[in-house]
């Protein structure tokens, strides 16, 4: 190839490398690299293979119009292809004319494909392993192929190795996360703490919110566990596990109190949620749908929950004012309870804007037949403002921290003894 052609290939390589940081798909980046190098060399087929046992498996392929010859997922025995001969030095990485190489000319695959020109370099990972090959080929000899082309192939192979290693690392991390989450579920390493939601008018807890605590070292906060579960496709299963464990403690709460359990919109719409909720008296259960994720189809969600709501289940919108859905989603969902996020409560005694917004939401709740819960209340002066606004349901460290059931029973017994 000419120097101008080499410059074009180098430019393509730089563009692909610059795009790698913004494109999360390793296969897409490798596919672009294959397309660029194939066009640069003037060949017809380019692919990245992986060595799996005694086989070469095509992972990413660029062969427009020749998919019958090479496509992702194709498997060839290493006994039938050039790879081992190249790695052992019996065949060169750059073969402008396979007829000039006796080993290549004598292999059945050369005539079957056919292969007239072949360029292939190993993809080596940082630990020294050979992952597979970065390969280009064409049906006719290509005498213009030269060492500069081979150098560019090696540069593209290094890019492929980087992307493959990144993808392998992500897979290993995801597998480790799935294993840890499965261990939590299998070994019961999730405890449930219950935080009281006080009614100021009644002077006692009207309900409790169930909060997961995961007893695995090194410690990670529950939100990180649930986020990781969602990232590896186990979000619904992990949430359902937490809800099931939480409901097992409902019978030990005061008879007048309800229990709130948290669910993402996807979990709230899961058919697997219904039998779990039905194990409990539904008139004592509140399902909190977090606002951190947008409810993509409110009508479907409401239709799915309608039979349970008819049996007494109540719906709460969690973290109102801090997430995506806003008032429009609240209006559509018609929740029984709306929880005001800590962001709206903090410094409310000094902030007219926060007071005005809380007052507006209080009026909205009255007009729609729902109730407000102020969560994250930590100061007496915050509580005084909320009381003055007419907000009756209060949750926060000021009135009660999350506790396991055993600690709650001990505290209740001490109060009875003191009385």
Coordinates of C-alpha atoms in Angstrom, one line a residue:
X1 CA 0.0 0.0 0.0
X2 CA 1.1 3.6 -0.5
X3 CA 2.2 6.0 2.1
X4 CA -1.0 7.9 1.6
X5 CA -2.9 4.7 2.2
X6 CA -0.9 4.2 5.4
X7 CA -1.8 7.7 6.5
X8 CA -5.5 7.0 5.9
X9 CA -5.2 3.8 8.0
X10 CA -3.5 5.7 10.8
X11 CA -6.1 8.4 10.7
X12 CA -8.9 5.8 11.0
X13 CA -7.0 4.2 13.9
X14 CA -6.8 7.6 15.7
X15 CA -10.5 8.2 15.1
X16 CA -11.5 4.8 16.5
X17 CA -9.3 5.2 19.5
X18 CA -10.8 8.7 20.2
X19 CA -14.3 7.3 20.0
X20 CA -13.6 4.4 22.3
X21 CA -14.0 6.5 25.5
X22 CA -17.5 7.6 24.4
X23 CA -18.7 4.2 23.0
X24 CA -19.4 1.6 25.7
X25 CA -19.6 -1.3 23.2
X26 CA -16.3 -3.1 22.7
X27 CA -17.8 -5.1 19.8
X28 CA -18.8 -1.9 18.0
X29 CA -15.4 -0.4 18.4
X30 CA -13.7 -3.6 17.1
X31 CA -16.2 -3.8 14.2
X32 CA -15.2 -0.3 13.2
X33 CA -11.5 -1.3 13.4
X34 CA -12.1 -4.3 11.2
X35 CA -14.0 -2.3 8.6
X36 CA -11.2 0.3 8.5
X37 CA -8.3 -2.1 8.2
X38 CA -10.1 -4.3 5.6
X39 CA -10.7 -1.2 3.5
X40 CA -7.2 0.0 4.0
X41 CA -5.7 -3.3 2.9
X42 CA -8.1 -3.8 0.0
X43 CA -9.2 -7.2 1.2
X44 CA -12.7 -8.7 1.5
X45 CA -12.9 -10.4 4.9
X46 CA -11.8 -9.2 8.4
X47 CA -12.5 -10.8 11.7
X48 CA -11.4 -11.2 15.3
X49 CA -11.3 -14.7 16.6
X50 CA -11.0 -16.3 20.0
X51 CA -9.2 -19.5 20.9
X52 CA -11.6 -21.8 22.8
X53 CA -10.1 -25.2 23.5
X54 CA -9.0 -26.6 20.1
X55 CA -11.3 -24.2 18.2
X56 CA -11.1 -20.7 16.6
X57 CA -14.4 -18.9 17.2
X58 CA -15.2 -15.8 15.1
X59 CA -16.3 -13.1 17.6
X60 CA -16.6 -10.0 15.4
X61 CA -16.6 -10.1 11.6
X62 CA -16.6 -7.6 8.8
X63 CA -17.3 -9.3 5.4
X64 CA -20.0 -7.4 3.5
X65 CA -21.7 -9.6 1.0
X66 CA -19.6 -12.7 2.0
X67 CA -21.5 -13.6 5.2
X68 CA -21.8 -17.2 3.9
X69 CA -18.0 -17.4 4.2
X70 CA -17.5 -15.7 7.6
X71 CA -19.9 -14.5 10.2
X72 CA -19.8 -14.1 14.0
X73 CA -20.2 -17.4 15.8
X74 CA -18.5 -19.5 13.1
X75 CA -16.2 -22.2 14.6
X76 CA -13.2 -23.8 12.9
X77 CA -10.8 -26.3 14.3
X78 CA -7.3 -24.9 15.0
X79 CA -6.1 -28.0 13.0
X80 CA -7.7 -26.6 9.9
X81 CA -6.7 -22.9 9.9
X82 CA -3.5 -20.9 9.8
X83 CA -3.4 -19.7 13.4
X84 CA -1.1 -22.4 15.0
X85 CA 1.3 -22.2 12.0
X86 CA 1.5 -18.4 12.4
X87 CA 2.1 -18.6 16.2
X88 CA 4.7 -21.2 15.7
X89 CA 6.5 -19.3 13.0
X90 CA 5.9 -21.9 10.3
X91 CA 3.8 -19.3 8.4
X92 CA 4.4 -15.6 8.3
X93 CA 1.9 -13.1 9.6
X94 CA 1.8 -11.3 6.2
X95 CA 1.1 -13.6 3.2
X96 CA 0.6 -11.5 0.0
X97 CA 0.2 -14.8 -2.0
X98 CA -0.7 -18.0 -0.3
X99 CA 0.4 -20.0 -3.4
X100 CA 4.0 -18.9 -2.5
X101 CA 3.7 -20.6 0.9
X102 CA 3.8 -24.4 0.7
X103 CA 2.1 -25.0 4.1
X104 CA -0.7 -22.6 3.3
X105 CA -1.1 -23.8 -0.3
X106 CA -1.4 -27.4 0.9
X107 CA -4.2 -26.7 3.5
X108 CA -7.7 -27.6 2.3
X109 CA -9.2 -24.3 3.7
X110 CA -7.0 -22.3 1.3
X111 CA -8.9 -23.7 -1.7
X112 CA -12.2 -24.1 0.0
X113 CA -12.7 -20.4 1.0
X114 CA -10.6 -19.5 -1.2
X115 CA -7.7 -17.6 0.4
X116 CA -5.3 -15.8 -2.0
X117 CA -3.9 -13.2 0.5
X118 CA -3.8 -13.4 4.2
X119 CA -2.7 -11.1 7.1
X120 CA -3.1 -12.2 10.7
X121 CA -1.5 -11.1 14.0
X122 CA -2.1 -12.5 17.5
X123 CA -4.2 -10.6 20.0
X124 CA -2.3 -10.7 23.2
X125 CA -3.7 -9.7 26.5
X126 CA -1.7 -7.9 29.3
X127 CA -1.2 -11.1 31.2
X128 CA 0.6 -12.7 28.2
X129 CA -2.3 -14.9 27.1
X130 CA -3.0 -15.1 23.4
X131 CA -6.8 -14.4 23.1
X132 CA -7.1 -15.1 19.4
X133 CA -6.2 -13.5 16.0
X134 CA -6.9 -10.2 14.2
X135 CA -7.1 -11.3 10.6
X136 CA -7.8 -10.1 7.1
X137 CA -8.0 -12.1 3.9
X138 CA -9.0 -12.0 0.3
X139 CA -9.6 -14.6 -2.5
X140 CA -6.8 -13.3 -4.7
X141 CA -3.1 -12.6 -4.2
X142 CA -2.3 -9.0 -3.2
X143 CA 1.4 -8.4 -4.0
X144 CA 1.2 -4.7 -2.8
X145 CA 0.8 -5.9 0.8
X146 CA 4.0 -4.8 2.7
X147 CA 5.5 -4.6 6.2
X148 CA 3.9 -1.2 6.8
X149 CA 0.5 -2.8 6.4
X150 CA 1.6 -5.5 8.9
X151 CA 2.6 -2.7 11.3
X152 CA -0.8 -1.2 11.0
X153 CA -2.5 -4.6 11.6
X154 CA -0.5 -4.9 14.8
X155 CA -1.7 -1.5 15.9
X156 CA -5.3 -2.5 15.3
X157 CA -4.7 -5.8 17.1
X158 CA -3.5 -3.8 20.1
X159 CA -6.7 -1.8 20.0
X160 CA -8.8 -5.0 19.8
X161 CA -6.8 -6.4 22.8
X162 CA -7.5 -3.3 24.9
X163 CA -11.2 -3.5 24.1
X164 CA -11.4 -7.3 24.6
X165 CA -9.6 -7.0 28.0
X166 CA -12.0 -4.2 29.0
X167 CA -15.0 -6.3 28.1
X168 CA -13.5 -9.3 29.9
X169 CA -13.0 -7.2 33.0
X170 CA -16.5 -6.0 32.9
X171 CA -17.8 -9.5 32.5
X172 CA -15.7 -10.7 35.4
X173 CA -16.9 -7.8 37.6
X174 CA -20.5 -8.5 36.7
X175 CA -20.0 -12.2 37.4
X176 CA -18.5 -11.4 40.8
X177 CA -21.4 -9.0 41.6
X178 CA -24.0 -11.7 40.6
X179 CA -22.3 -14.2 42.7
X180 CA -22.2 -11.9 45.7
X181 CA -25.9 -11.0 45.3
X182 CA -26.8 -14.7 44.9
X183 CA -24.9 -15.4 48.1
X184 CA -26.8 -12.7 50.0
X185 CA -30.1 -14.3 48.8
X186 CA -29.1 -17.9 49.3
X187 CA -27.6 -17.4 52.8
X188 CA -30.1 -14.9 54.1
X189 CA -27.4 -12.2 54.6
X190 CA -30.0 -9.4 54.4
X191 CA -31.5 -8.0 57.6
X192 CA -34.6 -5.8 57.7
X193 CA -34.7 -2.7 59.9
X194 CA -38.0 -0.9 60.5
X195 CA -38.2 2.9 60.8
X196 CA -41.3 4.3 62.4
X197 CA -43.6 6.8 60.6
X198 CA -45.2 8.8 63.4
X199 CA -48.6 10.3 63.4
X200 CA -48.4 13.6 65.3
X201 CA -52.2 13.6 65.9
X202 CA -52.2 10.0 67.3
X203 CA -48.9 10.3 69.1
X204 CA -47.7 6.9 67.9
X205 CA -46.3 5.3 64.8
X206 CA -48.9 5.0 62.1
X207 CA -46.6 2.7 60.1
X208 CA -43.1 1.6 59.5
X209 CA -40.8 1.6 56.5
X210 CA -38.8 -1.6 55.8
X211 CA -35.1 -0.8 55.1
X212 CA -32.6 -3.5 54.0
X213 CA -29.3 -3.9 55.8
X214 CA -26.8 -6.3 54.2
X215 CA -24.4 -8.0 56.5
X216 CA -21.5 -8.7 54.1
X217 CA -17.9 -7.5 54.5
X218 CA -16.5 -5.2 53.3
X219 CA -19.5 -3.1 54.0
X220 CA -21.4 -1.4 51.2
X221 CA -24.5 0.7 51.7
X222 CA -27.8 -0.9 50.6
X223 CA -28.3 1.6 47.8
X224 CA -25.0 0.4 46.2
X225 CA -26.1 -3.2 46.5
X226 CA -29.5 -2.5 44.8
X227 CA -27.8 -0.4 42.1
X228 CA -25.3 -3.1 41.3
X229 CA -28.1 -5.7 41.2
X230 CA -29.9 -3.6 38.6
X231 CA -26.7 -3.2 36.6
X232 CA -26.2 -7.0 36.3
X233 CA -29.8 -7.8 35.6
X234 CA -30.8 -8.9 39.1
X235 CA -32.5 -5.8 40.3
X236 CA -36.1 -7.2 40.3
X237 CA -35.0 -10.4 42.0
X238 CA -33.1 -8.6 44.7
X239 CA -36.0 -6.2 45.4
X240 CA -38.5 -9.0 45.5
X241 CA -36.2 -10.9 48.0
X242 CA -36.1 -7.8 50.2
X243 CA -39.9 -7.2 50.0
X244 CA -40.5 -10.8 51.0
X245 CA -38.2 -10.7 54.0
X246 CA -39.7 -7.4 55.1
X247 CA -43.3 -8.7 55.0
X248 CA -42.3 -11.6 57.2
X249 CA -42.0 -9.1 60.1
X250 CA -45.4 -7.5 59.6
X251 CA -47.1 -9.8 62.1
X252 CA -44.7 -8.6 64.8
X253 CA -45.6 -4.9 64.3
X254 CA -48.4 -3.2 66.2
X255 CA -51.8 -4.2 64.8
X256 CA -52.7 -0.6 64.0
X257 CA -49.6 0.0 62.0
X258 CA -48.9 -0.5 58.3
X259 CA -45.7 -1.5 56.6
X260 CA -44.1 0.3 53.6
X261 CA -41.9 -1.7 51.2
X262 CA -39.9 -0.1 48.4
X263 CA -40.0 -1.1 44.7
X264 CA -38.7 0.3 41.5
X265 CA -41.3 0.8 38.8
X266 CA -40.1 -2.3 37.0
X267 CA -40.5 -4.4 40.2
X268 CA -43.9 -2.8 40.9
X269 CA -45.0 -4.1 37.5
X270 CA -43.5 -7.6 37.9
X271 CA -46.0 -10.4 38.0
X272 CA -43.8 -12.1 40.6
X273 CA -44.6 -9.3 43.1
X274 CA -48.3 -10.1 43.3
X275 CA -48.0 -13.5 45.1
X276 CA -45.5 -12.0 47.5
X277 CA -47.7 -9.2 48.5
X278 CA -50.8 -11.5 48.8
X279 CA -49.0 -13.4 51.6
X280 CA -49.7 -10.4 53.8
X281 CA -52.9 -8.6 54.8
X282 CA -53.0 -6.0 52.0
X283 CA -54.8 -3.4 54.1
X284 CA -51.6 -3.1 56.1
X285 CA -49.2 -2.8 53.2
X286 CA -48.0 0.2 51.4
X287 CA -46.0 -0.1 48.2
X288 CA -43.5 2.8 47.8
X289 CA -42.7 3.4 44.1
X290 CA -39.4 5.3 44.0
X291 CA -39.2 8.4 41.8
X292 CA -35.5 7.8 41.0
X293 CA -36.7 5.8 38.0
X294 CA -39.3 7.1 35.6
X295 CA -42.5 5.1 35.4
X296 CA -42.5 4.5 31.6
X297 CA -46.1 3.3 31.5
X298 CA -48.2 4.5 34.4
X299 CA -51.4 3.0 32.9
X300 CA -50.0 -0.5 32.8
X301 CA -48.6 -0.1 36.3
X302 CA -52.0 1.0 37.7
X303 CA -53.8 -1.8 35.8
X304 CA -51.4 -4.3 37.3
X305 CA -51.8 -3.0 40.8
X306 CA -55.6 -2.4 40.6
X307 CA -56.7 -5.8 41.9
X308 CA -54.4 -5.4 44.9
X309 CA -55.5 -1.8 45.6
X310 CA -59.1 -3.1 45.6
X311 CA -58.0 -5.5 48.3
X312 CA -56.6 -2.8 50.4
X313 CA -53.0 -2.2 49.2
X314 CA -51.9 1.5 49.3
X315 CA -49.5 3.2 46.9
X316 CA -46.9 5.7 47.9
X317 CA -44.7 7.8 45.7
X318 CA -41.3 7.9 47.3
X319 CA -38.8 10.9 47.3
X320 CA -41.3 13.4 45.8
X321 CA -39.6 16.4 44.4
X322 CA -36.2 14.8 44.0
X323 CA -36.6 12.5 41.0
X324 CA -37.8 12.5 37.4
X325 CA -41.5 12.1 37.5
X326 CA -42.6 15.2 39.2
X327 CA -46.2 16.3 39.8
X328 CA -47.4 14.9 36.4
X329 CA -46.5 11.3 37.4
X330 CA -48.0 11.9 40.9
X331 CA -51.3 13.1 39.4
X332 CA -51.4 10.1 37.0
X333 CA -50.6 7.5 39.7
X334 CA -53.1 9.0 42.3
X335 CA -51.0 7.6 45.2
X336 CA -52.5 7.2 48.7
X337 CA -49.3 8.7 50.2
X338 CA -46.7 11.2 48.9
X339 CA -43.4 11.2 50.7
X340 CA -41.5 14.5 50.8
X341 CA -37.8 14.1 50.2
X342 CA -35.3 15.2 52.7
X343 CA -34.2 17.9 50.3
X344 CA -37.5 19.7 50.8
X345 CA -37.4 19.3 54.6
X346 CA -33.8 20.4 55.3
X347 CA -33.6 24.0 56.5
X348 CA -37.4 24.5 55.9
X349 CA -37.5 26.7 59.0
X350 CA -35.3 29.2 57.2
X351 CA -36.3 28.8 53.6
X352 CA -39.5 30.4 52.4
X353 CA -39.3 28.5 49.1
X354 CA -39.2 25.2 50.7
X355 CA -42.1 26.1 53.0
X356 CA -44.2 27.3 50.0
X357 CA -43.5 24.1 48.1
X358 CA -44.4 22.0 51.1
X359 CA -47.6 24.0 51.7
X360 CA -48.5 23.6 48.0
X361 CA -48.0 19.9 48.1
X362 CA -50.1 19.8 51.3
X363 CA -53.0 21.5 49.5
X364 CA -52.5 19.1 46.6
X365 CA -52.7 16.1 48.9
X366 CA -55.9 17.4 50.5
X367 CA -57.5 18.0 47.1
X368 CA -56.6 14.6 45.8
X369 CA -57.4 12.5 48.9
X370 CA -53.8 11.5 49.6
X371 CA -51.6 12.1 52.6
X372 CA -48.1 13.6 52.9
X373 CA -45.2 12.0 54.8
X374 CA -42.3 14.3 55.6
X375 CA -39.2 12.1 55.7
X376 CA -35.7 12.8 56.9
X377 CA -36.9 15.0 59.8
X378 CA -33.9 15.5 62.1
X379 CA -34.5 18.8 63.9
X380 CA -37.1 20.1 66.3
X381 CA -37.4 23.4 64.4
X382 CA -38.1 21.5 61.2
X383 CA -40.8 19.5 63.0
X384 CA -42.4 22.7 64.3
X385 CA -42.7 24.1 60.8
X386 CA -44.2 20.8 59.4
X387 CA -46.7 20.7 62.3
X388 CA -47.7 24.2 61.5
X389 CA -48.2 23.3 57.9
X390 CA -50.6 20.5 58.9
X391 CA -48.4 17.6 57.9
X392 CA -49.2 14.8 60.3
X393 CA -47.0 11.9 59.2
X394 CA -43.3 12.3 60.1
X395 CA -40.4 10.0 59.5
X396 CA -36.8 10.7 60.5
X397 CA -34.1 10.3 63.1
X398 CA -35.7 12.9 65.3
X399 CA -38.5 10.6 66.1
X400 CA -37.0 7.2 65.5
X401 CA -34.1 5.4 63.8
X402 CA -34.4 2.2 61.8
X403 CA -34.1 -0.8 64.1
X404 CA -34.4 -4.6 63.8
X405 CA -37.5 -6.1 65.2
X406 CA -35.7 -7.5 68.3
X407 CA -34.5 -4.0 69.3
X408 CA -38.0 -2.6 68.8
X409 CA -39.5 -5.3 71.1
X410 CA -36.9 -4.6 73.7
X411 CA -37.6 -0.8 73.6
X412 CA -41.3 -1.4 73.8
X413 CA -40.8 -3.7 76.8
X414 CA -38.7 -1.0 78.6
X415 CA -41.4 1.6 78.0
X416 CA -44.0 -0.7 79.4
X417 CA -41.8 -1.4 82.5
X418 CA -41.2 2.3 83.0
X419 CA -44.9 3.1 82.8

